[in-house]
Amino acid sequence: MSKINTKTLKIILCFVTFFLISSFASAGTSPRKPKSVGKKVENTIFRGKEDRERSSVVSTPSSDVFAGNSRESERVTQVLLGDEFRVTKEDKGWAYGYIPSQKGYRGWIRKDDISFTPAAYSAKDKPFVRVKNARARITFRDGSFINVYAGTRLPFLGKDNRRYEVVVPDGSTGYLPAEAVLVESELAAKEITAEDILQASKFHGSDYRWGGITSGGMDCSGFVYTAFRLNGIYLKRDSYLQAEEGRDVPLAELKAGDLVFFKSAKASRITHVGIYIGNGNFIHSSQGKKGVAVSSLSDEHFKNNFAGARRVLNGPYGAIEGTKAGERTPGPRDKRET
């Protein structure tokens, strides 16, 4: 009995000693943080805008931006070659951030589609050209080429009679045909008219594509966004957000270039947008029309769902309202938008 009690006592003394040593060792330290469960977030969230937010630039002709960090998630918009993408979070092969040229629209982009050290940004003080054609080709000295889309803007180094030498994000230079681009400094001095906006008719027949902004496929607000972007006017990205731009216009006072909006009875907000072209007609990209087409406001569907109009071009056209950059707008997209 005595032998058993001695052995038991030794075991108890060992536990007491271990407890006392552990208590002294941990004195003055913070409690251990619980391990995160589910999706790993350590080392992916930037903890301060000033020291962790990073600027990147899109390095492909166009790149899809998603609601989540997966190609299977919803595509919410697209960005074009040379567009800035401000990264605030990274997760494996994906980056989350916002798009200044779309007034802060947010989403996930594949990191392979962006560059964090864009050589093109060393040319910030150089003039820029903007692609005006639905598509244009940049050719390089080695004979290779890439096709780019309307609205793409790149710095240029010089011009001859036929082409502009432009800088692409990897730092190499190529050539764009002179007839395919506009010089931004000349565009800035130009009065933008309804006729300029309606040059978007060049997209007539383009396919409907949810989240798209290019001639390869565009949704209704992507079509409107691109039509104005071509003229140096940057609207918000979604139809219900574009309904905040400019000022209200009564139906009886519609002019070409005005935005027209629609909302079904079941929807809580604007779900469709087009550009008025005159004579009771408007141009838009529609699922029902399977792409960019012209429709009449007197059609029963559009007449019953008309939700108002806005004028972004003001007065004698050229004065621009509602184009402040840098605003952060919500995502993901509203799937009821048509």
Short mmCIF file of C-alpha atoms in Angstrom, two decimals:
data_model
loop_
_atom_site.label_atom_id
_atom_site.label_comp_id
_atom_site.label_asym_id
_atom_site.label_seq_id
_atom_site.Cartn_x
_atom_site.Cartn_y
_atom_site.Cartn_z
CA MET A 1 0.00 0.00 0.00
CA SER A 2 2.81 2.36 0.96
CA LYS A 3 4.62 1.54 -2.31
CA ILE A 4 1.53 2.37 -4.36
CA ASN A 5 0.98 5.63 -2.48
CA THR A 6 4.59 6.67 -3.09
CA LYS A 7 4.28 6.02 -6.82
CA THR A 8 1.01 7.92 -6.97
CA LEU A 9 2.53 10.83 -5.09
CA LYS A 10 5.43 11.02 -7.55
CA ILE A 11 3.00 11.21 -10.47
CA ILE A 12 1.03 13.99 -8.77
CA LEU A 13 4.21 15.94 -8.04
CA CYS A 14 5.24 15.65 -11.71
CA PHE A 15 1.91 17.13 -12.90
CA VAL A 16 2.10 19.97 -10.36
CA THR A 17 5.67 20.81 -11.40
CA PHE A 18 4.77 20.81 -15.11
CA PHE A 19 1.78 23.11 -14.46
CA LEU A 20 3.87 25.61 -12.47
CA ILE A 21 6.60 25.73 -15.15
CA SER A 22 4.02 26.25 -17.91
CA SER A 23 2.34 29.05 -15.96
CA PHE A 24 5.57 30.98 -15.47
CA ALA A 25 6.63 30.47 -19.08
CA SER A 26 3.39 31.90 -20.42
CA ALA A 27 3.19 34.89 -18.09
CA GLY A 28 3.04 38.22 -19.97
CA THR A 29 2.26 36.74 -23.42
CA SER A 30 -0.94 37.10 -25.49
CA PRO A 31 -3.42 34.24 -25.57
CA ARG A 32 -2.86 31.91 -28.45
CA LYS A 33 -5.18 32.80 -31.33
CA PRO A 34 -7.51 30.03 -32.43
CA LYS A 35 -6.69 28.39 -35.74
CA SER A 36 -8.83 29.64 -38.60
CA VAL A 37 -11.28 27.17 -40.02
CA GLY A 38 -12.64 26.90 -43.53
CA LYS A 39 -11.08 29.07 -46.21
CA LYS A 40 -7.54 30.15 -45.46
CA VAL A 41 -7.25 33.91 -45.17
CA GLU A 42 -3.84 34.44 -43.58
CA ASN A 43 -1.40 36.24 -45.86
CA THR A 44 -4.15 37.05 -48.34
CA ILE A 45 -5.82 40.11 -46.81
CA PHE A 46 -4.01 43.41 -47.15
CA ARG A 47 -4.18 45.11 -43.78
CA GLY A 48 -3.54 48.70 -44.76
CA LYS A 49 -4.34 50.63 -47.91
CA GLU A 50 -1.24 52.79 -47.76
CA ASP A 51 1.33 50.01 -47.50
CA ARG A 52 -0.42 46.96 -48.97
CA GLU A 53 -2.71 48.08 -51.78
CA ARG A 54 -0.89 47.52 -55.04
CA SER A 55 -1.39 48.82 -58.52
CA SER A 56 -1.36 46.34 -61.38
CA VAL A 57 -2.19 46.60 -65.05
CA VAL A 58 -4.08 44.17 -67.27
CA SER A 59 -1.68 42.37 -69.59
CA THR A 60 -4.13 40.49 -71.86
CA PRO A 61 -6.42 41.92 -74.57
CA SER A 62 -9.36 41.39 -72.20
CA SER A 63 -9.74 39.61 -68.91
CA ASP A 64 -12.84 38.40 -67.10
CA VAL A 65 -13.47 39.65 -63.57
CA PHE A 66 -15.39 37.25 -61.34
CA ALA A 67 -17.52 37.46 -58.19
CA GLY A 68 -15.33 34.78 -56.58
CA ASN A 69 -11.83 33.39 -56.97
CA SER A 70 -12.90 30.70 -59.41
CA ARG A 71 -13.66 30.50 -63.12
CA GLU A 72 -16.87 28.75 -62.17
CA SER A 73 -18.13 31.80 -60.26
CA GLU A 74 -20.15 34.57 -61.86
CA ARG A 75 -18.41 36.84 -64.36
CA VAL A 76 -19.22 40.39 -63.26
CA THR A 77 -17.29 42.48 -65.79
CA GLN A 78 -14.21 42.61 -68.00
CA VAL A 79 -11.10 44.77 -68.11
CA LEU A 80 -9.01 45.65 -71.14
CA LEU A 81 -5.32 45.60 -71.96
CA GLY A 82 -3.63 48.45 -70.10
CA ASP A 83 -6.47 49.03 -67.62
CA GLU A 84 -5.38 49.56 -64.03
CA PHE A 85 -6.52 46.99 -61.45
CA ARG A 86 -5.95 47.97 -57.80
CA VAL A 87 -5.23 44.81 -55.83
CA THR A 88 -6.30 44.71 -52.19
CA LYS A 89 -6.21 40.96 -51.54
CA GLU A 90 -4.56 37.87 -53.01
CA ASP A 91 -5.40 34.21 -52.76
CA LYS A 92 -3.22 31.67 -54.55
CA GLY A 93 -3.50 32.42 -58.28
CA TRP A 94 -6.15 35.12 -57.86
CA ALA A 95 -6.24 38.80 -56.96
CA TYR A 96 -9.18 40.77 -55.56
CA GLY A 97 -9.48 44.49 -56.07
CA TYR A 98 -11.20 47.32 -57.86
CA ILE A 99 -11.14 48.95 -61.28
CA PRO A 100 -10.65 52.76 -61.30
CA SER A 101 -11.86 53.07 -64.91
CA GLN A 102 -15.15 51.45 -63.84
CA LYS A 103 -15.50 53.78 -60.85
CA GLY A 104 -14.21 51.27 -58.38
CA TYR A 105 -16.12 48.18 -59.52
CA ARG A 106 -14.79 45.17 -57.59
CA GLY A 107 -14.08 41.51 -58.24
CA TRP A 108 -11.51 38.74 -58.64
CA ILE A 109 -9.08 38.44 -61.53
CA ARG A 110 -6.55 35.76 -62.45
CA LYS A 111 -3.07 36.92 -61.47
CA ASP A 112 -1.73 35.58 -64.77
CA ASP A 113 -3.76 38.34 -66.48
CA ILE A 114 -2.13 41.25 -64.63
CA SER A 115 1.34 42.65 -64.12
CA PHE A 116 2.53 44.22 -60.87
CA THR A 117 5.56 45.86 -62.47
CA PRO A 118 4.13 47.22 -65.70
CA ALA A 119 6.82 48.81 -67.82
CA ALA A 120 4.08 50.82 -69.52
CA TYR A 121 3.64 52.79 -66.32
CA SER A 122 7.11 54.24 -66.79
CA ALA A 123 5.48 56.03 -69.72
CA LYS A 124 2.78 57.73 -67.64
CA ASP A 125 3.72 61.17 -68.89
CA LYS A 126 3.52 60.13 -72.51
CA PRO A 127 0.41 60.73 -74.64
CA PHE A 128 -2.16 57.98 -75.02
CA VAL A 129 -4.19 56.62 -77.88
CA ARG A 130 -7.56 54.88 -77.56
CA VAL A 131 -8.76 52.16 -79.92
CA LYS A 132 -11.96 53.33 -81.63
CA ASN A 133 -12.65 50.34 -83.88
CA ALA A 134 -14.55 47.32 -82.58
CA ARG A 135 -11.27 45.41 -82.96
CA ALA A 136 -7.75 46.40 -83.93
CA ARG A 137 -4.46 44.56 -84.32
CA ILE A 138 -1.17 45.43 -82.64
CA THR A 139 1.75 44.05 -84.67
CA PHE A 140 5.25 43.61 -83.29
CA ARG A 141 8.66 43.71 -84.93
CA ASP A 142 9.03 39.94 -84.80
CA GLY A 143 5.86 39.51 -86.85
CA SER A 144 3.64 38.43 -83.97
CA PHE A 145 0.42 40.27 -83.17
CA ILE A 146 -2.48 40.59 -80.71
CA ASN A 147 -6.04 41.72 -81.32
CA VAL A 148 -7.37 44.38 -78.97
CA TYR A 149 -10.83 45.84 -78.40
CA ALA A 150 -12.55 49.20 -78.62
CA GLY A 151 -11.75 51.39 -75.64
CA THR A 152 -8.25 49.98 -75.10
CA ARG A 153 -5.90 52.83 -74.21
CA LEU A 154 -2.12 52.66 -74.44
CA PRO A 155 0.77 55.16 -74.31
CA PHE A 156 2.39 55.85 -77.66
CA LEU A 157 5.92 56.83 -78.51
CA GLY A 158 5.50 58.22 -81.99
CA LYS A 159 3.59 58.15 -85.24
CA ASP A 160 4.33 57.81 -88.91
CA ASN A 161 1.86 58.19 -91.76
CA ARG A 162 0.22 54.84 -91.21
CA ARG A 163 0.57 53.78 -87.59
CA TYR A 164 1.23 54.63 -83.95
CA GLU A 165 3.98 52.94 -81.95
CA VAL A 166 2.40 51.91 -78.65
CA VAL A 167 3.76 50.47 -75.41
CA VAL A 168 2.11 47.30 -74.08
CA PRO A 169 2.26 46.32 -70.40
CA ASP A 170 5.26 43.99 -70.72
CA GLY A 171 7.31 46.96 -71.94
CA SER A 172 7.55 45.91 -75.57
CA THR A 173 6.32 48.13 -78.37
CA GLY A 174 4.05 47.40 -81.28
CA TYR A 175 2.10 49.25 -83.92
CA LEU A 176 -1.57 50.18 -84.24
CA PRO A 177 -3.03 51.42 -87.54
CA ALA A 178 -3.64 55.17 -87.44
CA GLU A 179 -7.20 54.75 -88.70
CA ALA A 180 -8.04 52.48 -85.73
CA VAL A 181 -7.29 54.91 -82.91
CA LEU A 182 -8.00 58.33 -81.43
CA VAL A 183 -5.37 60.49 -79.72
CA GLU A 184 -6.64 61.24 -76.22
CA SER A 185 -5.24 64.78 -76.10
CA GLU A 186 -7.24 65.60 -79.22
CA LEU A 187 -10.32 63.89 -77.83
CA ALA A 188 -10.10 65.93 -74.62
CA ALA A 189 -10.34 69.14 -76.60
CA LYS A 190 -13.28 67.92 -78.65
CA GLU A 191 -16.93 68.61 -77.87
CA ILE A 192 -18.62 65.23 -77.43
CA THR A 193 -21.91 65.01 -79.30
CA ALA A 194 -24.76 62.53 -79.51
CA GLU A 195 -23.40 61.48 -82.89
CA ASP A 196 -20.13 60.52 -81.21
CA ILE A 197 -21.94 58.36 -78.66
CA LEU A 198 -24.02 56.72 -81.37
CA GLN A 199 -20.87 55.52 -83.10
CA ALA A 200 -21.55 52.58 -80.79
CA SER A 201 -23.80 51.33 -83.57
CA LYS A 202 -20.59 49.70 -84.84
CA PHE A 203 -21.33 46.99 -82.27
CA HIS A 204 -24.69 46.21 -83.89
CA GLY A 205 -24.96 42.44 -84.15
CA SER A 206 -22.41 41.71 -81.42
CA ASP A 207 -23.43 38.78 -79.23
CA TYR A 208 -24.95 39.17 -75.79
CA ARG A 209 -22.53 38.13 -73.05
CA TRP A 210 -23.16 38.50 -69.34
CA GLY A 211 -20.46 40.73 -67.85
CA GLY A 212 -18.97 41.56 -71.27
CA ILE A 213 -17.79 44.96 -72.49
CA THR A 214 -16.25 44.04 -75.87
CA SER A 215 -17.38 43.28 -79.40
CA GLY A 216 -16.77 39.65 -78.50
CA GLY A 217 -19.92 39.89 -76.38
CA MET A 218 -21.46 42.49 -74.08
CA ASP A 219 -24.39 42.88 -71.75
CA CYS A 220 -26.69 45.91 -71.70
CA SER A 221 -24.72 48.07 -69.27
CA GLY A 222 -21.42 46.89 -70.76
CA PHE A 223 -22.57 48.17 -74.15
CA VAL A 224 -23.51 51.56 -72.67
CA TYR A 225 -20.28 51.72 -70.65
CA THR A 226 -18.17 51.06 -73.75
CA ALA A 227 -20.11 53.51 -75.94
CA PHE A 228 -19.27 56.33 -73.54
CA ARG A 229 -15.77 55.12 -72.71
CA LEU A 230 -14.87 55.40 -76.39
CA ASN A 231 -15.45 59.13 -76.01
CA GLY A 232 -13.50 59.51 -72.78
CA ILE A 233 -16.59 59.40 -70.53
CA TYR A 234 -16.42 56.79 -67.78
CA LEU A 235 -19.81 55.76 -66.44
CA LYS A 236 -20.56 53.37 -63.63
CA ARG A 237 -20.70 49.73 -64.63
CA ASP A 238 -24.21 48.35 -63.95
CA SER A 239 -27.55 49.58 -65.27
CA TYR A 240 -28.98 50.50 -61.86
CA LEU A 241 -25.78 52.45 -61.11
CA GLN A 242 -25.83 54.16 -64.50
CA ALA A 243 -29.32 55.37 -63.55
CA GLU A 244 -27.53 57.62 -61.03
CA GLU A 245 -25.48 59.36 -63.73
CA GLY A 246 -26.41 62.71 -65.27
CA ARG A 247 -29.92 64.06 -64.70
CA ASP A 248 -33.51 62.97 -65.24
CA VAL A 249 -35.13 63.64 -68.61
CA PRO A 250 -38.92 63.48 -69.24
CA LEU A 251 -39.98 61.00 -71.90
CA ALA A 252 -41.32 63.81 -74.06
CA GLU A 253 -37.92 65.55 -74.07
CA LEU A 254 -35.72 62.62 -75.05
CA LYS A 255 -32.77 63.37 -77.33
CA ALA A 256 -30.36 61.09 -79.10
CA GLY A 257 -27.61 60.01 -76.73
CA ASP A 258 -29.85 59.90 -73.64
CA LEU A 259 -29.93 56.73 -71.55
CA VAL A 260 -33.24 54.88 -71.26
CA PHE A 261 -33.93 52.49 -68.39
CA PHE A 262 -36.29 49.61 -67.76
CA LYS A 263 -37.48 47.63 -64.76
CA SER A 264 -39.91 44.73 -64.57
CA ALA A 265 -42.75 44.85 -62.06
CA LYS A 266 -41.10 42.14 -59.97
CA ALA A 267 -37.69 43.83 -59.84
CA SER A 268 -36.67 46.13 -56.99
CA ARG A 269 -34.32 48.21 -59.14
CA ILE A 270 -33.32 49.00 -62.73
CA THR A 271 -32.52 45.87 -64.75
CA HIS A 272 -31.92 47.12 -68.31
CA VAL A 273 -30.47 50.12 -70.13
CA GLY A 274 -30.07 51.34 -73.71
CA ILE A 275 -29.15 54.49 -75.65
CA TYR A 276 -31.88 56.53 -77.32
CA ILE A 277 -31.19 57.11 -81.03
CA GLY A 278 -34.27 59.14 -81.98
CA ASN A 279 -37.69 58.51 -83.55
CA GLY A 280 -38.80 56.47 -80.56
CA ASN A 281 -36.00 53.92 -80.96
CA PHE A 282 -33.02 52.92 -78.85
CA ILE A 283 -30.00 50.66 -79.26
CA HIS A 284 -29.10 48.12 -76.59
CA SER A 285 -27.64 44.70 -75.92
CA SER A 286 -30.35 42.26 -74.93
CA GLN A 287 -30.63 38.60 -74.06
CA GLY A 288 -33.98 38.55 -75.84
CA LYS A 289 -32.46 40.06 -78.99
CA LYS A 290 -29.38 37.85 -78.59
CA GLY A 291 -27.05 40.81 -78.76
CA VAL A 292 -26.82 44.46 -79.80
CA ALA A 293 -29.95 45.53 -81.68
CA VAL A 294 -32.37 48.41 -82.16
CA SER A 295 -35.80 48.34 -80.47
CA SER A 296 -38.76 50.68 -80.17
CA LEU A 297 -39.96 52.27 -76.95
CA SER A 298 -43.47 51.62 -78.20
CA ASP A 299 -42.96 47.84 -78.14
CA GLU A 300 -45.29 46.45 -75.51
CA HIS A 301 -42.53 44.97 -73.35
CA PHE A 302 -40.44 48.14 -73.25
CA LYS A 303 -43.44 50.42 -72.95
CA ASN A 304 -44.71 48.50 -69.91
CA ASN A 305 -41.30 48.35 -68.24
CA PHE A 306 -39.99 51.86 -69.01
CA ALA A 307 -38.42 53.28 -65.83
CA GLY A 308 -37.08 56.66 -66.91
CA ALA A 309 -34.28 58.37 -68.81
CA ARG A 310 -31.09 60.21 -67.92
CA ARG A 311 -28.98 62.73 -69.80
CA VAL A 312 -25.23 62.46 -69.33
CA LEU A 313 -24.39 64.88 -72.14
CA ASN A 314 -25.77 68.24 -71.05
CA GLY A 315 -26.96 71.40 -72.75
CA PRO A 316 -25.32 71.91 -76.14
CA TYR A 317 -23.61 68.52 -75.65
CA GLY A 318 -20.01 68.47 -74.59
CA ALA A 319 -20.55 69.42 -70.95
CA ILE A 320 -20.43 66.11 -69.11
CA GLU A 321 -22.23 65.28 -65.89
CA GLY A 322 -21.77 62.48 -63.41
CA THR A 323 -18.36 61.21 -64.46
CA LYS A 324 -16.36 61.51 -61.26
CA ALA A 325 -13.72 58.77 -61.11
CA GLY A 326 -12.58 56.72 -58.14
CA GLU A 327 -15.95 55.88 -56.60
CA ARG A 328 -16.25 52.38 -55.23
CA THR A 329 -19.37 50.70 -56.48
CA PRO A 330 -20.90 47.44 -55.39
CA GLY A 331 -20.80 44.00 -56.98
CA PRO A 332 -21.60 41.29 -57.87
CA ARG A 333 -23.96 41.80 -60.76
CA ASP A 334 -27.73 41.62 -60.47
CA LYS A 335 -28.70 38.50 -62.44
CA ARG A 336 -32.05 39.99 -63.30
CA GLU A 337 -30.33 42.52 -65.54
CA THR A 338 -31.11 41.78 -69.15
#
